[in-house]
Coordinates of C-alpha atoms in Angstrom, one line a residue:
Chain A
N1 CA 1.0 50.6 -5.1
A2 CA -0.7 53.0 -7.5
G3 CA 2.4 52.9 -9.9
V4 CA 2.4 56.0 -12.0
T5 CA -0.5 58.4 -11.8
Q6 CA -1.3 61.4 -14.0
T7 CA -3.8 64.2 -13.7
P8 CA -5.9 65.4 -15.4
K9 CA -7.1 62.5 -17.7
F10 CA -8.6 64.8 -20.2
Q11 CA -8.2 68.6 -20.9
V12 CA -9.4 71.0 -23.5
L13 CA -7.5 74.2 -23.9
K14 CA -7.9 77.3 -26.1
T15 CA -4.9 78.4 -28.1
G16 CA -2.7 80.5 -25.8
Q17 CA -3.8 79.1 -22.5
S18 CA -1.4 77.5 -20.1
M19 CA -1.7 74.4 -18.1
T20 CA 0.4 71.9 -16.0
L21 CA 0.2 68.1 -16.3
Q22 CA 1.0 66.4 -13.1
C23 CA 2.7 63.0 -12.7
A24 CA 3.7 61.1 -9.6
Q25 CA 5.1 57.6 -9.0
D26 CA 5.3 55.6 -5.8
M27 CA 7.8 53.0 -6.9
N28 CA 10.9 54.9 -5.7
H29 CA 12.2 55.2 -9.2
N30 CA 15.0 57.7 -10.0
S31 CA 14.2 58.5 -13.5
M32 CA 11.0 60.0 -15.0
Y33 CA 9.9 60.9 -18.5
W34 CA 7.3 62.8 -20.5
Y35 CA 6.2 61.5 -23.9
R36 CA 3.7 62.5 -26.3
Q37 CA 2.0 60.1 -28.7
D38 CA 0.4 61.1 -31.9
P39 CA -1.1 58.8 -34.6
G40 CA 1.6 57.6 -37.0
M41 CA 4.3 59.2 -34.9
G42 CA 4.7 56.8 -32.0
L43 CA 6.0 57.8 -28.6
R44 CA 8.3 60.9 -28.7
L45 CA 10.3 61.9 -25.7
I46 CA 9.6 65.5 -24.6
Y47 CA 11.7 65.8 -21.4
Y48 CA 13.3 63.5 -18.9
S49 CA 14.7 63.6 -15.5
A50 CA 17.5 61.1 -14.9
S51 CA 17.5 61.8 -11.2
E52 CA 16.0 64.1 -8.6
G53 CA 17.3 67.6 -9.3
T54 CA 18.0 67.1 -13.0
T55 CA 16.1 67.6 -16.2
D56 CA 17.0 67.3 -19.8
K57 CA 15.5 67.9 -23.2
G58 CA 14.3 65.0 -25.3
E59 CA 13.4 64.8 -29.0
V60 CA 10.6 67.4 -29.0
P61 CA 11.0 69.9 -26.1
N62 CA 9.8 73.1 -27.8
G63 CA 6.8 74.6 -26.2
Y64 CA 7.2 72.7 -22.9
N65 CA 8.8 73.1 -19.5
V66 CA 9.2 70.6 -16.8
S67 CA 9.8 70.5 -13.0
R68 CA 11.1 67.6 -11.0
L69 CA 9.5 68.6 -7.8
N70 CA 10.9 65.8 -5.7
K71 CA 11.8 62.1 -6.3
R72 CA 8.0 61.2 -6.7
E73 CA 6.8 64.1 -8.9
F74 CA 7.5 65.3 -12.4
S75 CA 5.3 67.9 -13.9
L76 CA 5.0 69.2 -17.5
R77 CA 3.9 72.7 -18.3
L78 CA 2.5 74.2 -21.5
E79 CA 3.0 77.9 -21.2
S80 CA 1.0 79.0 -24.3
A81 CA -0.8 76.0 -25.8
A82 CA -1.0 75.6 -29.6
P83 CA -3.1 73.2 -31.7
S84 CA 0.0 71.4 -32.7
Q85 CA 0.2 70.2 -29.0
T86 CA -3.0 68.3 -29.2
S87 CA -1.9 64.9 -28.3
V88 CA -1.9 62.1 -25.7
Y89 CA 0.7 62.7 -23.0
F90 CA 2.3 59.9 -21.0
C91 CA 4.5 60.1 -18.0
A92 CA 6.7 57.2 -17.2
S93 CA 9.2 56.2 -14.6
S94 CA 12.0 53.7 -14.6
S95 CA 14.3 51.7 -12.6
I96 CA 17.5 49.9 -13.7
R97 CA 16.9 46.2 -13.6
L98 CA 18.9 43.3 -14.9
A99 CA 17.5 43.8 -18.4
G100 CA 18.2 47.5 -18.3
N101 CA 16.0 50.6 -18.2
E102 CA 12.5 49.3 -17.7
Q103 CA 9.9 52.0 -18.0
Y104 CA 6.4 52.1 -16.5
F105 CA 3.8 54.4 -17.8
G106 CA 0.9 56.4 -16.4
P107 CA -2.6 56.2 -17.9
G108 CA -2.1 59.3 -20.0
T109 CA -3.6 62.8 -20.4
R110 CA -5.6 63.4 -23.5
L111 CA -5.1 67.1 -24.4
T112 CA -7.0 69.0 -27.1
V113 CA -6.0 72.5 -28.1
T114 CA -8.6 74.5 -30.1
Chain B
R1 CA 17.7 54.2 -41.4
K2 CA 15.4 55.1 -38.6
E3 CA 16.5 54.3 -35.1
V4 CA 13.9 51.7 -34.4
E5 CA 11.5 50.3 -37.1
Q6 CA 8.5 48.0 -36.9
D7 CA 6.1 46.8 -39.6
P8 CA 2.9 48.7 -38.7
G9 CA 0.6 45.9 -39.7
P10 CA -2.2 45.2 -39.1
F11 CA -1.6 41.6 -38.7
N12 CA -5.0 39.9 -38.9
V13 CA -4.8 36.3 -37.6
P14 CA -7.3 33.7 -36.5
E15 CA -7.4 32.4 -33.0
G16 CA -4.9 29.7 -32.3
A17 CA -2.5 31.1 -34.9
T18 CA 1.2 31.7 -34.3
V19 CA 2.3 35.2 -35.2
A20 CA 5.7 36.8 -35.1
F21 CA 6.8 40.5 -35.2
N22 CA 10.2 41.9 -35.9
C23 CA 11.8 45.2 -34.9
T24 CA 15.0 46.4 -36.3
Y25 CA 17.3 48.9 -34.6
S26 CA 20.2 51.0 -35.9
N27 CA 22.4 51.6 -32.8
S28 CA 24.7 48.6 -32.7
A29 CA 25.7 49.6 -29.1
S30 CA 22.2 49.2 -27.7
Q31 CA 22.1 46.8 -24.7
S32 CA 18.5 46.9 -23.5
F33 CA 15.5 45.7 -25.5
F34 CA 11.9 45.4 -24.5
W35 CA 8.5 44.6 -25.9
Y36 CA 5.4 46.6 -24.7
R37 CA 1.7 46.0 -25.3
Q38 CA -0.6 48.9 -25.8
D39 CA -4.4 48.5 -25.9
C40 CA -6.5 51.0 -27.6
R41 CA -6.6 54.3 -25.7
K42 CA -4.5 53.0 -22.9
E43 CA -0.9 53.3 -21.8
P44 CA 1.9 51.0 -23.0
K45 CA 2.5 48.1 -20.6
L46 CA 5.7 46.3 -20.3
L47 CA 5.3 42.8 -21.8
M48 CA 8.7 41.4 -21.5
S49 CA 12.4 42.2 -21.6
V50 CA 14.6 40.7 -24.3
Y51 CA 17.6 38.9 -23.1
S52 CA 20.6 38.0 -25.2
S53 CA 19.9 34.2 -24.9
G54 CA 16.2 34.8 -25.7
N55 CA 13.4 34.2 -23.2
E56 CA 10.0 32.9 -23.0
D57 CA 6.9 33.7 -20.9
G58 CA 4.1 31.4 -21.5
R59 CA 2.9 31.7 -25.1
F60 CA 5.3 34.6 -25.7
T61 CA 8.9 34.2 -26.9
A62 CA 11.4 37.1 -27.3
Q63 CA 14.6 36.8 -29.3
L64 CA 17.6 39.1 -30.0
N65 CA 19.7 38.9 -33.0
R66 CA 22.6 41.2 -32.6
A67 CA 24.3 40.4 -35.9
S68 CA 21.3 41.5 -37.9
Q69 CA 20.2 44.1 -35.3
Y70 CA 16.7 43.0 -34.7
I71 CA 14.5 41.6 -31.9
S72 CA 11.4 39.5 -32.4
L73 CA 8.3 38.5 -30.5
L74 CA 6.5 35.3 -31.2
I75 CA 3.1 34.7 -29.9
R76 CA 1.8 31.1 -30.0
D77 CA -1.8 30.0 -29.8
S78 CA -3.2 33.5 -30.3
K79 CA -6.1 34.6 -28.1
L80 CA -8.7 37.3 -28.9
S81 CA -7.3 39.1 -25.8
D82 CA -4.0 39.4 -27.6
S83 CA -5.4 42.0 -29.9
A84 CA -3.4 45.1 -29.2
T85 CA -0.5 47.2 -30.6
Y86 CA 3.0 45.9 -29.8
L87 CA 5.8 48.3 -29.4
C88 CA 9.5 47.5 -29.3
A89 CA 11.9 49.6 -27.3
V90 CA 15.6 49.8 -27.5
N91 CA 18.0 51.9 -25.4
S92 CA 19.8 54.9 -26.9
N93 CA 23.2 56.5 -26.2
Y94 CA 21.8 59.4 -24.2
G95 CA 20.1 60.1 -21.0
G96 CA 20.6 58.4 -17.6
S97 CA 23.0 55.7 -16.8
Q98 CA 21.8 53.2 -19.4
G99 CA 20.3 55.6 -22.0
N100 CA 16.8 56.5 -22.7
L101 CA 14.5 54.2 -24.7
I102 CA 13.6 54.7 -28.3
F103 CA 10.2 53.2 -29.1
G104 CA 9.1 51.8 -32.5
K105 CA 5.7 53.0 -33.8
G106 CA 4.1 49.7 -33.0
T107 CA 2.7 46.7 -34.8
K108 CA -1.1 46.3 -34.6
L109 CA -2.4 42.8 -34.1
S110 CA -6.0 41.7 -34.5
V111 CA -6.9 38.3 -33.5
K112 CA -10.3 37.1 -35.1
P113 CA -12.6 34.3 -33.9

């Protein structure tokens, strides 16, 4: 099992460019998430998909769109990148266990917008 | 009061020391609690879930105090390899069947020889 995979690992964009971050999981999890992590800010939820066919906004959705393509894949799109979107982006998926909503993270995408 | 708060540290301890981290949460209805470990420039990895009765995994012990609304992580006999940032996570009221997780900003631990 690869777990949660993300592509690309690194990306540099110019202001105004667009791109899509890809995420896939092979753990048959229903829920998937996109976070951004900035120094001093911790992990902040951008969007989530509780199940295939649904997506919802998280804490910081402005400037982003998502698509839950199927149960395995959840992509994050930046339509017009801004320097404020320079960050590390993590995708996660979760299953409901005895302890609750355990989340497992992908390796991240480091995005720089110049 | 912020939803989930942690002392950012850093905690600098010698090898073999015992170190404890606390994490306070504001939502008294929270039911799920976790500790994650994050190495520099890596993704967070689930370290352990926190059960109501407390739980132990080797040198690591997690406790939940519902009355005071905090969870704790105790690391005994610290190793150099324990150096990392430790994030706590608590479920919220929104999202999915058990709520999304709210993460603390993390506590940095540095274990020195």
